[in-house]
mmCIF file of C-alpha atoms and ligand atoms in Angstrom:
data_model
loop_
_atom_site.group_PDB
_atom_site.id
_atom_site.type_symbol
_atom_site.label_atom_id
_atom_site.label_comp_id
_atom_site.label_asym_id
_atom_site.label_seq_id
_atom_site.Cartn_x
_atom_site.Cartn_y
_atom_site.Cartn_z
ATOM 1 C CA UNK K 1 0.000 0.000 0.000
ATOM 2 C CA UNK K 2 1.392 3.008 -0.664
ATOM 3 C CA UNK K 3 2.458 5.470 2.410
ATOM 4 C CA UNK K 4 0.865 8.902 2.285
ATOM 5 C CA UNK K 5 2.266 12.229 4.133
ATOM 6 C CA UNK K 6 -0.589 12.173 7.088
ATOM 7 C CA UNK K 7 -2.535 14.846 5.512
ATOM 8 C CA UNK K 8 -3.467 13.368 1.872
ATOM 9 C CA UNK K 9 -5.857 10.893 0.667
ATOM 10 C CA UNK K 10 -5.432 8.839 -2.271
ATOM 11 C CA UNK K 11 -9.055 8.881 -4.224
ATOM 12 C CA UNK K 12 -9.655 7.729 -7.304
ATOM 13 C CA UNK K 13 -12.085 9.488 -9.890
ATOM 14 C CA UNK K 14 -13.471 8.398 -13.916
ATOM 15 C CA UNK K 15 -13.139 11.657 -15.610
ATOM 16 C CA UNK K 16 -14.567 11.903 -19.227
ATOM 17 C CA UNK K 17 -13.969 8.068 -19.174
ATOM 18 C CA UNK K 18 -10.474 8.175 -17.730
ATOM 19 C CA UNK K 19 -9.540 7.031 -14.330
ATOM 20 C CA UNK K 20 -7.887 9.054 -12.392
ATOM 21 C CA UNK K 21 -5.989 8.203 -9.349
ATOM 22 C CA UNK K 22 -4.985 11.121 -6.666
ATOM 23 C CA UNK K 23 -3.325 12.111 -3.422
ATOM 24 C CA UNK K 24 -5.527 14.821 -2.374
ATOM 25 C CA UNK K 25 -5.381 17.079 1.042
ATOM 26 C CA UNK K 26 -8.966 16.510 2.820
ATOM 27 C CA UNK K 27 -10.287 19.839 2.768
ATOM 28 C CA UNK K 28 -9.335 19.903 -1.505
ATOM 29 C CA UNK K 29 -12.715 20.348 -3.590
ATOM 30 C CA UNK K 30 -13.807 18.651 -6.793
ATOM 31 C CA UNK K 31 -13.325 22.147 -8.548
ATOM 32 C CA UNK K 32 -9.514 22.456 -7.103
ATOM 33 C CA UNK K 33 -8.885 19.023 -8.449
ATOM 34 C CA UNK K 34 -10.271 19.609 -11.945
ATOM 35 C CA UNK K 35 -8.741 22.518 -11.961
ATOM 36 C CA UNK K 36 -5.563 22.710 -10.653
ATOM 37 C CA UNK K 37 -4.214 19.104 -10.863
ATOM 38 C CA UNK K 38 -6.104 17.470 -13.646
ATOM 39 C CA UNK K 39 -5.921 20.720 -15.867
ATOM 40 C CA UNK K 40 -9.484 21.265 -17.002
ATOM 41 C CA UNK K 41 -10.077 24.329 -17.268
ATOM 42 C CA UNK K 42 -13.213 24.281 -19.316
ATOM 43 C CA UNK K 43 -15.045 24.218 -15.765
ATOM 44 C CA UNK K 44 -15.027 27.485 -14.488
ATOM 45 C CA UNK K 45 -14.017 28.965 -10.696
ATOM 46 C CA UNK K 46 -16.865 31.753 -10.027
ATOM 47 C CA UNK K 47 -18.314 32.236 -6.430
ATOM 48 C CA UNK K 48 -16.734 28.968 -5.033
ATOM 49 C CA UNK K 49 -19.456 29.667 -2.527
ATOM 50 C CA UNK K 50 -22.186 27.967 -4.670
ATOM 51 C CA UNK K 51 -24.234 30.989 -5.864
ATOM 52 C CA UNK K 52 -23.246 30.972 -9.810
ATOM 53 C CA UNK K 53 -23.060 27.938 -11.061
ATOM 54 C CA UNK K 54 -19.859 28.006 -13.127
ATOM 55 C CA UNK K 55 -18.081 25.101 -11.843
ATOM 56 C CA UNK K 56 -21.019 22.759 -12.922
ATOM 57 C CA UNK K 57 -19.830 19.299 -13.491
ATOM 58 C CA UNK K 58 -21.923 16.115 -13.749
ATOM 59 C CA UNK K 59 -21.282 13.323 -10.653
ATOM 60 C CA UNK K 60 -22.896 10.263 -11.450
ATOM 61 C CA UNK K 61 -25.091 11.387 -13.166
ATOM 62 C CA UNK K 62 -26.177 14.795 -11.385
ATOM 63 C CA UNK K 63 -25.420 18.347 -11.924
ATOM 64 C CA UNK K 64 -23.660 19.373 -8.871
ATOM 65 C CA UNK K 65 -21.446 22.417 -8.029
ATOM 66 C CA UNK K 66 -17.950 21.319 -7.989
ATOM 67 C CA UNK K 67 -16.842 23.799 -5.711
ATOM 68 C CA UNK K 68 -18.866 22.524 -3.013
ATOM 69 C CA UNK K 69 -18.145 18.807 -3.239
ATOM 70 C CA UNK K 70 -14.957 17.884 -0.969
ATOM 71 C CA UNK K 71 -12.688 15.516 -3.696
ATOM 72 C CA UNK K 72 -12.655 12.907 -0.894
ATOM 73 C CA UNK K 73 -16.667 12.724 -1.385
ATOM 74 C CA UNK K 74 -16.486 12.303 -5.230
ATOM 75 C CA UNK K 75 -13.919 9.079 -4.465
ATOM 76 C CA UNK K 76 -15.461 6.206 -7.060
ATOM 77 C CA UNK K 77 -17.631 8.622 -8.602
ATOM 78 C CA UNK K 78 -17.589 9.166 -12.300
ATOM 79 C CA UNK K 79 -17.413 12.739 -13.286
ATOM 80 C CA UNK K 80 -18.015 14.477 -16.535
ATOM 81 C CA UNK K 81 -16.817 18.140 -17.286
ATOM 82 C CA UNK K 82 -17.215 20.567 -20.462
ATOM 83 C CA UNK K 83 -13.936 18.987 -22.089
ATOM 84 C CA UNK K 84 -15.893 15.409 -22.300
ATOM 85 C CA UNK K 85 -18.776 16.666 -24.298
ATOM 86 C CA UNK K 86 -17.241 16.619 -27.696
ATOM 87 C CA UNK K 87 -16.509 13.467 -29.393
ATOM 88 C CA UNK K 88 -13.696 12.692 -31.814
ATOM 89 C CA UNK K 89 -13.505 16.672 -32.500
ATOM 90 C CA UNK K 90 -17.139 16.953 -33.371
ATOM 91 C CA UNK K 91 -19.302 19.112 -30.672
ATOM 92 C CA UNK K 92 -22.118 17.519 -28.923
ATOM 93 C CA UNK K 93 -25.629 18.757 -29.979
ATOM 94 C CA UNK K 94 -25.959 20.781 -27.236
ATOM 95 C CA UNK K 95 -22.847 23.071 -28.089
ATOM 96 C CA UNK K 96 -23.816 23.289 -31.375
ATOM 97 C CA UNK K 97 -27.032 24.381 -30.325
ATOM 98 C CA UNK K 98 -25.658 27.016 -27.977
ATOM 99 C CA UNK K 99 -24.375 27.884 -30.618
ATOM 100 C CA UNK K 100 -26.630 28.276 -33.495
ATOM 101 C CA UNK K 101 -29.218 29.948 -30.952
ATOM 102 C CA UNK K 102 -26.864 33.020 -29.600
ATOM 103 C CA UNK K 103 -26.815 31.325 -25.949
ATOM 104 C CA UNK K 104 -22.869 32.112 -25.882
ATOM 105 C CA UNK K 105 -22.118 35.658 -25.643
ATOM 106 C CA UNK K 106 -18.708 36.261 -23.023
ATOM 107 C CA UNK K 107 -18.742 32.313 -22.657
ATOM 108 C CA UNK K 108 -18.093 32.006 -18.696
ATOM 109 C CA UNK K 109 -21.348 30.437 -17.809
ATOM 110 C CA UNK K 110 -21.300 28.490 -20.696
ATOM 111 C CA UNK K 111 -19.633 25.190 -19.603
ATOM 112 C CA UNK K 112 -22.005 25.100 -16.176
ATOM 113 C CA UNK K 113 -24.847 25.273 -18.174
ATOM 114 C CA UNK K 114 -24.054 23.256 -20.804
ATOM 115 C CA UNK K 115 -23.644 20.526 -17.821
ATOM 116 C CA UNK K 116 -26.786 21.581 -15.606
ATOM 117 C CA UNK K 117 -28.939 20.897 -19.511
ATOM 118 C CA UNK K 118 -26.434 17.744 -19.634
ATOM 119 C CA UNK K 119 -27.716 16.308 -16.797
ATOM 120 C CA UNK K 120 -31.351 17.542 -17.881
ATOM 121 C CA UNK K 121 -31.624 15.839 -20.671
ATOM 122 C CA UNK K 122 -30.091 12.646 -19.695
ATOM 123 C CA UNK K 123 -32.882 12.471 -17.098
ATOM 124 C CA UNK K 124 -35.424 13.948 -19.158
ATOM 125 C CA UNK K 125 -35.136 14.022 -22.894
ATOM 126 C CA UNK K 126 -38.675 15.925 -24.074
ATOM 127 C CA UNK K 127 -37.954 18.748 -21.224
ATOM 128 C CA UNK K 128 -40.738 21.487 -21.399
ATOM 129 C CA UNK K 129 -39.057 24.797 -21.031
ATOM 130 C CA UNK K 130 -40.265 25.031 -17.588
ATOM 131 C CA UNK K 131 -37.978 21.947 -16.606
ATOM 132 C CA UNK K 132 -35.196 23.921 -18.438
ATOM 133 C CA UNK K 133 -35.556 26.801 -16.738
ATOM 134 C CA UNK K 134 -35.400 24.786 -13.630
ATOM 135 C CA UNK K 135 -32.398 22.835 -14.249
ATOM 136 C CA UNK K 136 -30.209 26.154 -15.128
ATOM 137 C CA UNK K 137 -31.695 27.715 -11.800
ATOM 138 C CA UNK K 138 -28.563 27.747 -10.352
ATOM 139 C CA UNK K 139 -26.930 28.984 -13.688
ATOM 140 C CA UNK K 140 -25.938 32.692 -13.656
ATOM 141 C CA UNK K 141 -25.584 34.514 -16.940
ATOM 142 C CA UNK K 142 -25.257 38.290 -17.005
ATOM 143 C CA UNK K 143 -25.149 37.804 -20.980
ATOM 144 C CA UNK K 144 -27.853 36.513 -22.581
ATOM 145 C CA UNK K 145 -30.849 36.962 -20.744
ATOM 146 C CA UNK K 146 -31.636 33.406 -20.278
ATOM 147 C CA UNK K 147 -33.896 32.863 -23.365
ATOM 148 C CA UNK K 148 -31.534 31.989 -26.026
ATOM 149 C CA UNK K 149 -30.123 29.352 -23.335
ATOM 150 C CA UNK K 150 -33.445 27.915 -22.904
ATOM 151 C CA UNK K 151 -34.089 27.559 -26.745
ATOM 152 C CA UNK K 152 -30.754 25.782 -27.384
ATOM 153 C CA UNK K 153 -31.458 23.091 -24.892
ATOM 154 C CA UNK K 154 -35.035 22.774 -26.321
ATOM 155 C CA UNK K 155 -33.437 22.251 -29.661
ATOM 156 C CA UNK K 156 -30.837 20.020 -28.531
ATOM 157 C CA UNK K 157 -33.415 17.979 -26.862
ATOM 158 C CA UNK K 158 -35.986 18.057 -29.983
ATOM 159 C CA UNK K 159 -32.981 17.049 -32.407
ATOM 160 C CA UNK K 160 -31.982 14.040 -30.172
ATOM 161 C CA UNK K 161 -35.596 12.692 -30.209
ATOM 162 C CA UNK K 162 -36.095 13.025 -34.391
ATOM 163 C CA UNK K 163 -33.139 11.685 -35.134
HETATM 164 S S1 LIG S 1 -17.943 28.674 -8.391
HETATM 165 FE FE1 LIG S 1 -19.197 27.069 -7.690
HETATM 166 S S2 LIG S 1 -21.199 27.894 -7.610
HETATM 167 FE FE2 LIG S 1 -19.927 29.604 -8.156
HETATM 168 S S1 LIG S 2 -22.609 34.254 -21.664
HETATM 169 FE FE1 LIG S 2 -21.637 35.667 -20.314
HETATM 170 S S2 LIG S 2 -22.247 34.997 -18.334
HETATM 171 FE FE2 LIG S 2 -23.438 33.795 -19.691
#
């Protein structure tokens, strides 16, 4: 087993698909760690109080805000981030749609949302734009007023189901 210095515990984390095996300090969050040692960026360090919604990242399954998950507590969990969306260098329907529908404008809020609707749709694939609004509640955008951000994930959902 391997010996740790008395404040670090060794987690280990699926990534976008990729395990990931880390020494982290206890009081380290899931946003530090994406961050800082595993280089993604794409997820974004606002409030890191919870109030904005930047850092979203799916964890097994549910939009959570990274900087308010300890890393210990994501141990075995399988997390996916902004820079797991695309596949083989094409963009996943719902950052094309953001897209095509004007819901990127300075781009910071962009990555949380496009998890919070992420997570959405996986649970719910015909969301009415109620349940939209609902998922990006925690969302802050001083861009776009919200609108254009609902209509992409509409549109990503309604291509999904006709195709
Ligand atoms: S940085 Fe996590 S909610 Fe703002
Ligand atoms: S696009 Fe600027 S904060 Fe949303």
């Amino acid at each position: 087993m391997k010996q740790l210095p008395e404040d670090l515990v060794s987690i280990r984390l699926t990534v976008n698909g990729v395990v990931r095996s880390l020494d982290v300090h206890p009081g380290e969050t899931l946003l530090e760690v994406l961050r800082g040692r595993l280089r993604l960026t794409g997820t974004k360090r606002g409030c890191e109080v919870g109030e904005c919604g930047a850092c979203t990242v799916v964890l097994d399954g549910r939009a959570v805000n990274s900087c308010l998950v300890l890393a210990v507590q994501a141990d075995g969990a399988e997390v996916l981030t902004v820079e797991g969306l695309a596949r083989e260098g094409a963009l996943h329907p719902l950052q094309r749609a953001f897209l095509e529908h004007g819901a990127v404008q300075c781009g910071f809020c962009t990555p949380g949302m496009l998890m919070s609707a992420h997570a959405l749709l996986a649970q719910d694939p015909s969301p009415t734009p109620d349940a939209v609004r609902r998922a990006i509640a925690g969302n802050l955008c001083r861009c776009t007023g919200y609108q254009a951000i609902v209509d992409a994930v509409l549109a990503a959902a309604g291509e999904a189901n006709s195709s």
